[in-house]
XYZ file of C-alpha atoms in Angstrom:
266
model
C 191.162 -77.006 -59.139
C 187.764 -76.621 -57.446
C 185.017 -78.489 -59.212
C 181.487 -77.122 -59.335
C 178.702 -79.712 -59.528
C 175.475 -79.301 -61.349
C 173.446 -78.148 -58.372
C 175.903 -75.326 -57.621
C 176.096 -74.323 -61.316
C 172.382 -74.182 -61.963
C 171.739 -72.182 -58.776
C 174.523 -69.668 -59.617
C 173.422 -69.381 -63.283
C 169.862 -68.707 -62.244
C 171.066 -66.063 -59.843
C 173.175 -64.427 -62.526
C 170.174 -64.388 -64.897
C 168.106 -62.530 -62.343
C 170.842 -60.059 -61.499
C 171.377 -59.449 -65.335
C 167.735 -58.193 -65.489
C 168.432 -55.392 -63.011
C 169.942 -52.800 -65.455
C 167.035 -53.000 -67.892
C 164.526 -52.819 -64.947
C 166.351 -49.676 -63.701
C 165.884 -48.086 -67.087
C 162.198 -49.152 -67.066
C 161.767 -47.538 -63.701
C 163.020 -44.224 -65.049
C 160.886 -44.388 -68.202
C 157.683 -45.709 -66.654
C 155.842 -43.412 -64.257
C 153.086 -45.887 -63.312
C 152.689 -46.736 -59.635
C 151.269 -49.620 -57.509
C 150.652 -48.757 -53.830
C 152.034 -45.277 -54.588
C 155.459 -46.442 -55.592
C 156.853 -47.128 -59.089
C 155.663 -50.499 -60.583
C 159.273 -51.666 -61.062
C 160.389 -51.356 -57.469
C 159.019 -54.796 -56.441
C 160.652 -56.655 -59.344
C 163.983 -55.034 -58.335
C 163.619 -56.172 -54.805
C 162.739 -59.764 -55.872
C 165.589 -59.967 -58.345
C 167.997 -59.206 -55.517
C 166.485 -61.306 -52.691
C 165.963 -64.339 -54.861
C 169.403 -64.157 -56.362
C 170.831 -63.950 -52.819
C 168.837 -67.059 -51.860
C 170.084 -69.013 -54.845
C 173.693 -67.976 -54.297
C 173.314 -68.995 -50.591
C 172.215 -72.444 -51.581
C 175.013 -72.886 -54.118
C 177.728 -71.690 -51.715
C 176.561 -73.839 -48.728
C 176.232 -77.004 -50.863
C 179.879 -76.601 -51.781
C 180.828 -77.450 -48.152
C 179.218 -80.938 -48.381
C 181.018 -83.987 -49.485
C 181.644 -84.692 -53.213
C 179.317 -87.657 -52.943
C 176.471 -85.440 -51.631
C 177.190 -82.693 -54.170
C 177.060 -85.056 -57.048
C 173.953 -86.889 -55.966
C 171.271 -87.091 -58.608
C 168.514 -86.084 -56.215
C 170.285 -82.868 -55.366
C 170.777 -82.037 -59.087
C 167.071 -82.625 -59.829
C 166.008 -80.564 -56.790
C 168.369 -77.731 -57.725
C 167.248 -77.689 -61.347
C 163.573 -77.626 -60.423
C 163.970 -74.903 -57.813
C 166.156 -72.744 -60.102
C 163.626 -73.097 -62.862
C 160.818 -72.182 -60.485
C 162.750 -69.159 -59.216
C 163.184 -67.689 -62.718
C 159.468 -68.349 -63.581
C 158.367 -66.786 -60.299
C 160.335 -63.585 -60.946
C 159.287 -63.480 -64.553
C 155.659 -63.508 -63.437
C 156.320 -60.634 -60.943
C 157.957 -58.681 -63.719
C 155.039 -59.481 -66.151
C 152.591 -58.239 -63.660
C 154.524 -55.046 -63.212
C 154.584 -54.676 -66.954
C 150.731 -54.931 -66.920
C 150.663 -52.255 -64.224
C 149.034 -54.480 -61.663
C 150.068 -55.877 -58.299
C 151.602 -59.390 -58.331
C 150.951 -60.000 -54.575
C 147.500 -59.817 -52.760
C 145.784 -59.225 -56.136
C 142.334 -60.738 -56.297
C 140.858 -58.192 -58.695
C 140.281 -60.699 -61.540
C 140.148 -64.488 -61.869
C 143.436 -64.335 -63.726
C 145.143 -62.298 -61.037
C 143.933 -64.636 -58.321
C 145.149 -67.620 -60.308
C 148.546 -66.033 -60.750
C 148.810 -65.184 -57.036
C 147.934 -68.812 -56.116
C 150.510 -70.097 -58.635
C 153.214 -67.870 -57.139
C 152.494 -69.380 -53.747
C 153.321 -72.810 -55.020
C 156.346 -71.496 -56.836
C 157.760 -70.048 -53.592
C 157.547 -73.387 -51.963
C 159.342 -75.077 -54.763
C 162.079 -72.525 -54.561
C 162.531 -72.688 -50.810
C 161.870 -76.357 -49.890
C 165.558 -77.331 -50.830
C 166.607 -75.114 -47.918
C 164.859 -77.396 -45.452
C 166.081 -80.544 -47.177
C 169.706 -79.416 -47.233
C 169.500 -77.852 -43.805
C 168.516 -81.245 -42.316
C 171.359 -82.750 -44.354
C 173.825 -80.383 -42.754
C 172.595 -81.299 -39.311
C 173.070 -84.965 -40.052
C 176.343 -84.957 -41.913
C 179.650 -85.387 -39.985
C 182.216 -82.588 -39.464
C 185.008 -82.547 -42.037
C 188.124 -80.553 -42.655
C 186.051 -78.326 -45.029
C 182.760 -78.500 -43.113
C 183.836 -77.239 -39.727
C 181.725 -77.468 -36.521
C 180.430 -73.917 -36.468
C 179.625 -73.731 -40.107
C 177.955 -77.164 -40.048
C 175.576 -76.066 -37.190
C 175.131 -72.622 -38.606
C 174.086 -73.893 -41.974
C 171.936 -76.592 -40.628
C 170.121 -74.234 -38.175
C 170.041 -71.231 -40.574
C 168.404 -73.185 -43.340
C 165.978 -75.205 -41.309
C 164.895 -72.445 -38.796
C 164.882 -69.887 -41.566
C 162.646 -71.975 -43.716
C 160.238 -72.872 -40.906
C 159.907 -69.312 -39.596
C 159.448 -67.992 -43.171
C 156.771 -70.638 -43.896
C 154.758 -69.568 -40.842
C 155.201 -65.785 -41.240
C 154.906 -65.619 -45.044
C 152.007 -68.083 -45.012
C 150.132 -65.864 -42.532
C 151.007 -62.749 -44.458
C 149.889 -64.174 -47.778
C 146.532 -65.233 -46.379
C 145.680 -61.613 -45.312
C 143.328 -60.092 -47.871
C 144.492 -56.589 -46.870
C 148.170 -57.286 -47.720
C 151.189 -56.863 -45.499
C 149.935 -53.686 -43.744
C 148.368 -53.880 -40.261
C 146.653 -50.862 -38.883
C 148.275 -48.277 -41.079
C 147.537 -46.666 -44.402
C 147.766 -49.065 -47.366
C 150.721 -47.416 -49.069
C 154.296 -48.112 -49.640
C 155.167 -44.420 -50.058
C 157.456 -42.925 -47.474
C 158.617 -46.302 -46.058
C 161.972 -47.192 -44.549
C 164.730 -46.596 -47.163
C 165.666 -49.569 -49.328
C 163.323 -52.026 -47.676
C 160.182 -49.849 -47.860
C 158.747 -51.033 -44.543
C 155.741 -48.882 -43.303
C 156.495 -46.205 -40.785
C 152.848 -45.570 -39.926
C 151.585 -49.068 -38.964
C 152.517 -52.717 -38.680
C 154.238 -54.315 -41.568
C 154.395 -58.147 -41.865
C 157.391 -57.853 -44.338
C 159.574 -56.977 -41.353
C 159.426 -60.394 -39.528
C 159.452 -62.054 -43.014
C 162.804 -60.368 -43.701
C 164.430 -61.342 -40.424
C 163.064 -64.918 -40.620
C 164.295 -65.476 -44.205
C 167.793 -63.996 -43.762
C 168.560 -66.375 -40.968
C 169.516 -68.604 -43.826
C 172.458 -66.272 -44.579
C 173.139 -64.935 -41.064
C 173.688 -68.173 -39.139
C 176.010 -69.752 -41.615
C 178.086 -66.632 -41.654
C 178.217 -66.666 -37.790
C 179.425 -70.270 -37.844
C 181.977 -69.541 -40.553
C 183.314 -66.518 -38.748
C 183.485 -68.473 -35.445
C 185.536 -71.225 -37.166
C 187.662 -69.485 -39.673
C 188.049 -65.793 -38.588
C 187.953 -65.980 -34.749
C 189.191 -69.683 -34.772
C 187.139 -70.719 -31.790
C 187.261 -74.276 -30.521
C 184.284 -76.458 -31.589
C 182.247 -76.057 -28.351
C 182.557 -72.307 -28.353
C 181.847 -71.909 -32.041
C 178.639 -73.930 -31.676
C 177.630 -71.925 -28.626
C 178.035 -68.683 -30.720
C 175.733 -70.123 -33.379
C 173.078 -71.174 -30.762
C 173.239 -67.651 -29.266
C 172.867 -66.107 -32.728
C 169.960 -68.452 -33.500
C 168.201 -67.421 -30.321
C 168.646 -63.721 -31.035
C 167.423 -64.229 -34.583
C 164.417 -66.174 -33.432
C 163.564 -63.473 -30.879
C 163.862 -60.731 -33.401
C 161.689 -62.524 -35.945
C 158.933 -63.382 -33.407
C 159.145 -60.027 -31.701
C 158.807 -58.064 -34.925
C 155.915 -60.367 -35.884
C 154.063 -59.613 -32.664
C 154.895 -55.913 -33.166
C 153.418 -55.970 -36.648
C 150.342 -57.759 -35.566
C 149.774 -55.049 -32.936
C 149.936 -52.446 -35.783
C 153.270 -50.896 -34.656
C 155.979 -49.902 -37.169
C 159.439 -51.191 -36.558
C 160.778 -47.702 -37.218
C 158.364 -44.755 -36.625
């Protein structure tokens, strides 16, 4: 029987807690007509419930492929517990700001809101730093029967490259007093379905999305190369490197596009 260690359990439990809040938030969206940036106040919490839960599940699933010794390490348990707690608090703050009817991000309207936004920036780092640590661990750990070559490289590159690109792009975006819009109207109304990206100007959330989701995309490429297509180790790793190059190009390209005030989809 597969054993789940503390780090995996706490990340999965935190993810389930966030997902469990979605039904009540959907009801709140129907009953509450208030808006922020011209869209319902509960849209942002819904997005963050989903994206943060996906990140936590990703961490739990990837750690499972490490050795039992690594999975049971005290340092990993502590890091997982702290990051899971920070994730829940972070999302609770976003929901609380929505409940107040004010923006959680780029909100400098009062000293309290400025403090909250600064606090959230620290929280995001606490949530995401484990990706860098575990990504480096994957790159350094040997190949095993469970941790096959493509998956090992995909997880290592995905977590480290995804973290570093996200740190740069999200760090730049968070420092912009005007928010994520560049050269277009400051509204989220009429954006790209589901994601909400602006269709009338640059939107820094686009490269943020592609950078962050390298953490899921590259491990999936590596896993598929090993387990589905059953490629040899050299070819599987080449597939991961190619995917990493494409992902990097897309993230950087959409970042430059956003800085030039151009929408990714007009």
